[in-house]
XYZ file of C-alpha atoms in Angstrom:
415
model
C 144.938 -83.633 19.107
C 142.860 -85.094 16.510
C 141.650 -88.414 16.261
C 143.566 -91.162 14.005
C 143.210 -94.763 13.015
C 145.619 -97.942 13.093
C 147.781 -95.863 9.827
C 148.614 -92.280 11.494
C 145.761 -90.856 9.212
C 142.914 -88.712 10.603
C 139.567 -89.799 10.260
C 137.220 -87.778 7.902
C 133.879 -89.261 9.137
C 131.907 -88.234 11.797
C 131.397 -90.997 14.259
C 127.873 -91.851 14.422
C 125.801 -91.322 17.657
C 126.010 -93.961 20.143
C 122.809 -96.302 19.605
C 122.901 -95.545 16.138
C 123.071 -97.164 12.932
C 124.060 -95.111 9.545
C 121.481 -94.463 7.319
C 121.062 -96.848 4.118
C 120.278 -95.005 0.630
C 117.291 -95.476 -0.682
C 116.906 -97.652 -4.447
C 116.519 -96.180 -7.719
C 113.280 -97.552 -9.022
C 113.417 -100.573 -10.930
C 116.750 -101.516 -9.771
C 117.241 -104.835 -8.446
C 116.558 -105.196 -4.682
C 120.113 -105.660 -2.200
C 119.046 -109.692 -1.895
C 119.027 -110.381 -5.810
C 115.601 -110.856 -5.869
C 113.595 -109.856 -9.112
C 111.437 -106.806 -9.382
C 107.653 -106.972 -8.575
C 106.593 -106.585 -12.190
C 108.519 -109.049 -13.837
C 106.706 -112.168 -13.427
C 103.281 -110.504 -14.371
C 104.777 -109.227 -17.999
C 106.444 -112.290 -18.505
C 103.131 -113.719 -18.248
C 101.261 -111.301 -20.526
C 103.994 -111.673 -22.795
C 103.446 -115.202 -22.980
C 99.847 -115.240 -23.187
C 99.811 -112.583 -25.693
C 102.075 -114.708 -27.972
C 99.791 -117.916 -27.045
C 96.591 -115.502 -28.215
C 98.639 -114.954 -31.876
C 99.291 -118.180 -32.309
C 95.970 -119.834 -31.665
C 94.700 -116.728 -33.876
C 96.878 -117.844 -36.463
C 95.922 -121.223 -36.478
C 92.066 -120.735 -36.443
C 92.595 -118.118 -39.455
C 94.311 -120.550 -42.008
C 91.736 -123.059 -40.307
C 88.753 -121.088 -41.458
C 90.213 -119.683 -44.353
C 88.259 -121.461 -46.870
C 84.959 -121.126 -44.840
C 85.767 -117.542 -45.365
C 86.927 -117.430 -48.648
C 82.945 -119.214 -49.545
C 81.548 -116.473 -47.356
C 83.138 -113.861 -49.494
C 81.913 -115.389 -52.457
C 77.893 -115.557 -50.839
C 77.976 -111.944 -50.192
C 79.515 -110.713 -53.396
C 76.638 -112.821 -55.169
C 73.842 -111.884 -52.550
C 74.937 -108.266 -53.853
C 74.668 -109.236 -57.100
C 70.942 -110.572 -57.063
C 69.766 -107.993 -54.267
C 68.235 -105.590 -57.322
C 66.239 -108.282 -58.467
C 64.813 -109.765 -55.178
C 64.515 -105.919 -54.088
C 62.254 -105.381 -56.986
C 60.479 -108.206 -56.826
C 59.643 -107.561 -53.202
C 58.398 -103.941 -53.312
C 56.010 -105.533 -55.786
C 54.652 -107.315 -52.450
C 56.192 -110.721 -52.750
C 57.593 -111.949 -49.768
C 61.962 -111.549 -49.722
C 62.475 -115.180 -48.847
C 59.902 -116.385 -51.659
C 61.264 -113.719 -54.398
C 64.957 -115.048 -53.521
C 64.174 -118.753 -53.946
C 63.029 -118.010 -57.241
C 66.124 -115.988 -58.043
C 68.058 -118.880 -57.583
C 65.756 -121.318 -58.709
C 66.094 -119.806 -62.303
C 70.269 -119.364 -61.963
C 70.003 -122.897 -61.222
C 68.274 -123.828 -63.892
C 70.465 -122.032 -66.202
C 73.697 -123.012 -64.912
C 72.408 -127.049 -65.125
C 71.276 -126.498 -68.555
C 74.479 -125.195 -69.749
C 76.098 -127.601 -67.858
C 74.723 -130.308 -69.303
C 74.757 -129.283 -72.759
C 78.006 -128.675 -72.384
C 78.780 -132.101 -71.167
C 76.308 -133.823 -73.513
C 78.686 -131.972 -76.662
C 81.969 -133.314 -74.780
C 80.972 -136.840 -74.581
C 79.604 -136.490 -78.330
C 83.462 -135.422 -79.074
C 84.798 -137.730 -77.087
C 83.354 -140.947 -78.730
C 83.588 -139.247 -82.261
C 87.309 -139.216 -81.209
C 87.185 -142.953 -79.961
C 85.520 -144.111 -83.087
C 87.674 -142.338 -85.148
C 90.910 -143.427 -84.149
C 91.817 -146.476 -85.741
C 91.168 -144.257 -89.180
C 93.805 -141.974 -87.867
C 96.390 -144.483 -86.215
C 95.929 -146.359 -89.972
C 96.984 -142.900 -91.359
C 100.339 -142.126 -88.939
C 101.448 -145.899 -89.660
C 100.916 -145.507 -93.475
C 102.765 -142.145 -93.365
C 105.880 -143.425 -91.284
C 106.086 -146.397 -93.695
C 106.134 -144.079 -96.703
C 108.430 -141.858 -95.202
C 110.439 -144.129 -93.453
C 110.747 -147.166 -95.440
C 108.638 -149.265 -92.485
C 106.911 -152.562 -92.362
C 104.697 -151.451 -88.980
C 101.132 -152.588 -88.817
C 98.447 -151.488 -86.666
C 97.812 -154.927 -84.789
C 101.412 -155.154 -83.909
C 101.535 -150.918 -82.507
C 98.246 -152.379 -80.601
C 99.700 -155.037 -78.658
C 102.203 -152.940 -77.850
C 100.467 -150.715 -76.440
C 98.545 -152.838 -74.514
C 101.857 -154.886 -73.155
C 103.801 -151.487 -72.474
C 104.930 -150.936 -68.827
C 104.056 -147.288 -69.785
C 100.849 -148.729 -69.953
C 100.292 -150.142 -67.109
C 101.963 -147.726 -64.574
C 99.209 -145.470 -65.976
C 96.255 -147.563 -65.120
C 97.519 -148.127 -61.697
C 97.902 -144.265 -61.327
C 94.636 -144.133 -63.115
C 92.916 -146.154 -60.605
C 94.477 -144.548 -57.230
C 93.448 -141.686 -58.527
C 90.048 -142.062 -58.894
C 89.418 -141.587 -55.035
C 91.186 -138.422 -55.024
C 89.070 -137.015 -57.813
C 86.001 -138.313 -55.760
C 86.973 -136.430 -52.694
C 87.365 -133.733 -54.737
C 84.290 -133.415 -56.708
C 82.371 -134.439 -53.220
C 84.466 -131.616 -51.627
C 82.973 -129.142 -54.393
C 79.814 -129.876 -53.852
C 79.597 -129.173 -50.262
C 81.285 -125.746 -51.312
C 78.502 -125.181 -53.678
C 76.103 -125.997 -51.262
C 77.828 -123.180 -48.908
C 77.571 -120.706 -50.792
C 74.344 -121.217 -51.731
C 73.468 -121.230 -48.504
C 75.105 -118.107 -46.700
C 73.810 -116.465 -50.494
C 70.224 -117.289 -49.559
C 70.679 -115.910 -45.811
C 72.693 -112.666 -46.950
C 70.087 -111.735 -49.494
C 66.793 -113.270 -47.965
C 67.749 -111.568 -44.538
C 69.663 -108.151 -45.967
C 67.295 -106.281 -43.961
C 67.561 -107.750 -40.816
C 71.645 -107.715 -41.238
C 71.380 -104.018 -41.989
C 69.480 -103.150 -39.097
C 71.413 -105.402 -36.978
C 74.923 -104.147 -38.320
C 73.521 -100.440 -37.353
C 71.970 -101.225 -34.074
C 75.980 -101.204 -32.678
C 77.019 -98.038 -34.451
C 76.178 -94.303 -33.485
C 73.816 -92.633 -36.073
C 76.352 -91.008 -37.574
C 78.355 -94.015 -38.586
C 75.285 -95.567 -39.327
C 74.456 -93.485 -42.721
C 78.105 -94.069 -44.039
C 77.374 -97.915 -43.810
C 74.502 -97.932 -45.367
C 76.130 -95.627 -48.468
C 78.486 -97.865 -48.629
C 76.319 -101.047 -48.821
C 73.825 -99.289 -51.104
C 77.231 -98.300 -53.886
C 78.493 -101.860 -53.343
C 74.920 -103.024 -54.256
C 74.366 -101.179 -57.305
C 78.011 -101.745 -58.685
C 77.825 -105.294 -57.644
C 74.539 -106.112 -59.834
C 75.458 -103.399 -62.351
C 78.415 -105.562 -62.908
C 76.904 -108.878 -63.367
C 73.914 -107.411 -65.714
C 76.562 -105.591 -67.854
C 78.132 -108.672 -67.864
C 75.364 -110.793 -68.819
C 74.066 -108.803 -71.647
C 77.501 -108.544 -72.862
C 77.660 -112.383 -72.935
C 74.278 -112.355 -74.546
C 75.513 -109.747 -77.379
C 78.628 -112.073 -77.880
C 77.236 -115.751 -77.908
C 74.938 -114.809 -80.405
C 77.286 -113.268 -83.030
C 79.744 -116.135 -82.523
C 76.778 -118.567 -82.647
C 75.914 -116.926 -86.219
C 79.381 -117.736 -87.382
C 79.580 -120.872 -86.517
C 76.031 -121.857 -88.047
C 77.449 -120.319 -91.028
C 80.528 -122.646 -91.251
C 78.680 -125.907 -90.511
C 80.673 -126.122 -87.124
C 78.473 -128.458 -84.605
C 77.078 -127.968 -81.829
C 76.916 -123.892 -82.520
C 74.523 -123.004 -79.757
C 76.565 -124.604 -77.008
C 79.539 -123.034 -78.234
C 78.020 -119.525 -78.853
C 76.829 -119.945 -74.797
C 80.512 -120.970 -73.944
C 82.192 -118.571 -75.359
C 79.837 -115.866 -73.898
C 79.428 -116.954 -70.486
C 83.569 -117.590 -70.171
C 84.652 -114.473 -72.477
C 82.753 -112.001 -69.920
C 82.884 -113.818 -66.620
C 87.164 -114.699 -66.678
C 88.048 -111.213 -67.429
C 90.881 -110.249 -69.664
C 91.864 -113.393 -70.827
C 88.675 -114.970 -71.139
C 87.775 -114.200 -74.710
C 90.686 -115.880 -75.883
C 90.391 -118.703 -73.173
C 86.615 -119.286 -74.485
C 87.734 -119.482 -78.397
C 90.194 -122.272 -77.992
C 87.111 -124.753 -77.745
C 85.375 -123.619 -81.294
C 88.374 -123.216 -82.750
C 89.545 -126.939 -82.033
C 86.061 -128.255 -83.034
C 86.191 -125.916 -86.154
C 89.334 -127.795 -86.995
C 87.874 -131.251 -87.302
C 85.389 -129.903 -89.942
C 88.197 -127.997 -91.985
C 91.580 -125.981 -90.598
C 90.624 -123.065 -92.492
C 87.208 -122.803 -90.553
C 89.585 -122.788 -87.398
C 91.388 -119.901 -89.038
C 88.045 -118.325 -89.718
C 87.068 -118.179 -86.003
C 90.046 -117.062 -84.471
C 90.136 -114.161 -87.287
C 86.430 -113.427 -86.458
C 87.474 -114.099 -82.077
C 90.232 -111.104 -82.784
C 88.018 -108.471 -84.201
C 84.930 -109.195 -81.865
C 87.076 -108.547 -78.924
C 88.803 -104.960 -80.637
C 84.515 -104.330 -81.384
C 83.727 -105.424 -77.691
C 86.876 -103.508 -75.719
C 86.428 -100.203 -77.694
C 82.438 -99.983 -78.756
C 80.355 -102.002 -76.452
C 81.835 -102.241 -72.930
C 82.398 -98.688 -72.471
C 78.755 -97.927 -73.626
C 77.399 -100.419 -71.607
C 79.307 -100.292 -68.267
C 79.700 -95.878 -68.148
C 76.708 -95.985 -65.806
C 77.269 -99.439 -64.013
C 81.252 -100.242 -63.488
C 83.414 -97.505 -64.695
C 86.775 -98.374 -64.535
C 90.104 -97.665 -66.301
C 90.912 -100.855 -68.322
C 94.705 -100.742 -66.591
C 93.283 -100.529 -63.264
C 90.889 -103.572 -63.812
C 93.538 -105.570 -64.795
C 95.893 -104.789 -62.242
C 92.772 -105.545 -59.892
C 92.248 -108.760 -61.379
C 96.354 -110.026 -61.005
C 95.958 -108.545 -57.456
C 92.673 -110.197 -56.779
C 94.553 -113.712 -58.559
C 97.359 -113.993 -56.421
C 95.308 -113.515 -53.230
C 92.522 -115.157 -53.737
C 93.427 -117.271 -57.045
C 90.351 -117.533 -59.099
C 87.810 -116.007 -57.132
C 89.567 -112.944 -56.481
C 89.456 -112.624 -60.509
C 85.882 -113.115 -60.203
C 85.552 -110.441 -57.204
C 88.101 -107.790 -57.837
C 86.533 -106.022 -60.649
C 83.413 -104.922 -58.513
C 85.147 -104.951 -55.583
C 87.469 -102.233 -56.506
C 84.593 -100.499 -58.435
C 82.919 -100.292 -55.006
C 85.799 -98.982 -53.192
C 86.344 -96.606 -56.047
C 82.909 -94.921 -55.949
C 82.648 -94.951 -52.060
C 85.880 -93.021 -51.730
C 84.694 -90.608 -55.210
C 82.259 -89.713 -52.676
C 83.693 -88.267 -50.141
C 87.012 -87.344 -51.772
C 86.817 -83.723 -52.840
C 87.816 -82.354 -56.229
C 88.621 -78.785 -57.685
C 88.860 -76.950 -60.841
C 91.128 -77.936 -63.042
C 93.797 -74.894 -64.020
C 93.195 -73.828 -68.398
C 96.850 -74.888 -68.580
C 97.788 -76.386 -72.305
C 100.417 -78.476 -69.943
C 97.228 -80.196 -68.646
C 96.018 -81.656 -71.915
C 100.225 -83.142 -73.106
C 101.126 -80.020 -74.983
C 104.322 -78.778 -74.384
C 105.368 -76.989 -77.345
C 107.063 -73.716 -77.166
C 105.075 -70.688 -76.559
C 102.768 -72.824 -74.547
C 105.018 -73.988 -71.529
C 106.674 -70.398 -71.103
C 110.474 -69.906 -71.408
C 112.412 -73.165 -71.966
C 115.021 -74.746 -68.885
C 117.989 -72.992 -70.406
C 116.209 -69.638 -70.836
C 115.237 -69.562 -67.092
C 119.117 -70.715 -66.235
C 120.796 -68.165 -67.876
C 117.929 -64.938 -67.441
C 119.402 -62.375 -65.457
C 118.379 -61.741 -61.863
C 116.742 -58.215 -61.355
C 118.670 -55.363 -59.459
C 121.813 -57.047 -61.046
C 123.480 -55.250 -64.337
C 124.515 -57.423 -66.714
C 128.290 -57.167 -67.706
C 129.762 -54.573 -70.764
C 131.083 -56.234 -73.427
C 134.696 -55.615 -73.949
C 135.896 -53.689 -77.068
């Protein structure tokens, strides 16, 4: 008879051996443990996750810390590239690299002071002309609102008005707060100058040494492509900023003739203004660089101002389509629409010194990868060259559409 339980039913298990105890089955991996408790490897990636997201964060912070120190390093190289021809030159001639770059930027310097100070010497001229002059011209507006308007003002009373004006005197109080701000912030361009002078000096005093010590942890291999690519950025880099400068040189003469010609002062500061801004803020510079002859042309007589923008117009039609390409085929060939989509790029990352540093930039990236980027043949195809006229493309869309396919008859006409 077989064996039952408490219910009548019969038992389906084998009972297990006395002494025994039935075997447990084993845990898929991973799965939590009978007890609850957590697996092995859950506390250690909680902690790497955790310390990887501390790492970001601090990496974060110290990269918007040290973004300006950056942003002035960028600038040293891209000018340490610039004058690296000349201090080359000058020190295969046997003049020692630190020597030969401390007179490269001795001379910059000296230029950049001078026009500075010209340029602020013709400012301050303006400026107290201005001062001077304007009783004569506050005596003209009153005498033309009280013939137009049937007015009784006079000058002394507009005066004290001025002077009593709340208007007035919220503006000298914002006036004088800010002159600390303006301070901190001329004090605070200084010590950027002084930067980038600095790194400048080391990156092109030192280029050697940071060659050799920028290959010395690369395999030879690597080693030639860097130094292609810091030779191309070299030569496009200064071919840039010479093609620049003689361009300037071109235009601040021939706007310096015009203006001598109309009698406008201070000609030779302006014709060095509007070279030096016209080629070095690209695109909009020419225009930028007219507004300040064109306003001084205008106190001498409006139709000289008319004169220069006329004369600002055609130089820059002369410059875009004769000169530049002429002068920059060998040094920084680039497609006009891809400069200036460099230049917005290089703007709204960098602001003003990416306008400065995209042009070359992207030249140098341009004829690194021309390098190594292959090229074919082009097909004789008259497509190639915009002509699509018929006879030269082949059969038109709706000849193709409707052509009969081969090995198929095509259908009788019906009588």
């Amino acid at each position: 008879m077989a064996p039952t339980d408490e219910d009548n039913e019969p038992l389906t298990r084998d009972a297990a051996p006395t002494g025994t105890t039935p075997s447990e089955r084993p845990t898929a991996p991973g799965a939590v443990a009978a007890g609850g408790r957590m697996p092995r490897w859950l506390p250690r990636a909680m902690v790497l996750a955790l310390a990887l997201i501390a790492a970001f964060q601090l990496g974060s912070w110290a990269f918007h810390q040290l973004t300006g120190l950056l942003i002035n390093v960028l600038i040293a190289f891209f000018l340490a590239l610039a004058i690296e021809p000349a201090v080359s030159r000058m020190a295969a001639r046997g003049m020692r690299r630190g020597l030969a770059t401390f007179l490269v930027f001795l001379g910059l310097t000296v230029a950049v002071a001078g026009f500075v100070t010209l340029l602020g010497s013709m400012l301050a001229g303006q400026i107290i002309k201005m001062v001077e002059g304007f009783p004569n011209y506050l005596d003209s507006l009153i005498n033309w609102i009280n013939e137009s308007f049937h007015t009784e003002l006079r000058r002394v009373d507009v005066q004290e008005g001025l002077l009593h004006s709340d208007w007035l005197r919220k503006y000298a109080q914002n006036s004088a707060a800010g002159v600390l701000d303006v301070s901190a912030q001329v004090l605070g361009g200084l010590f950027q100058l002084l930067t980038v002078g600095l790194f400048s000096f080391y990156f092109a005093a030192d280029g050697p040494r940071l060659r050799r010590a920028l290959c010395s942890v690369l395999p030879p291999a690597r080693q030639a492509e860097v130094l292609r690519a810091w030779e191309i950025a070299v030569d496009k880099t200064g071919g840039y900023l010479y093609s620049r400068g003689l361009m300037a040189l071109i235009s601040g003469i021939a706007h310096y003739i015009l203006l001598q010609a109309l009698g406008v002062p201070y000609a030779p500061v302006l014709g060095v203004w509007v070279g030096l801004v016209s080629q070095f803020i690209p695109t909009i510079g020419t225009y930028l660089a007219g507004a300040l002859p064109m306003l001084i042309a205008f106190t001498v007589d409006p139709w000289y101002a008319v004169w220069v923008l006329v004369f600002v117009v055609v130089y820059q039609q002369f410059e875009n389509y004769m000169l530049q390409p002429k002068l920059t085929a060998r040094t920084v060939d680039i497609h006009p629409a891809v400069a200036f989509g460099s230049v917005i790029a290089g703007t709204a990352l960098l602001g003003a010194v990416g306008a400065l540093i995209s042009i070359p930039a992207v030249a140098t990236l341009q004829a690194f990868l021309g390098a190594y980027v292959k090229r074919y043949a082009v097909t004789d195809d008259p497509r190639v060259h915009g002509h699509r006229g018929r006879g030269t493309g082949g059969p038109g869309v709706l000849a193709r559409t409707f052509r009969p396919r081969a090995g198929r008859p095509e259908p009788e006409e019906s009588s």
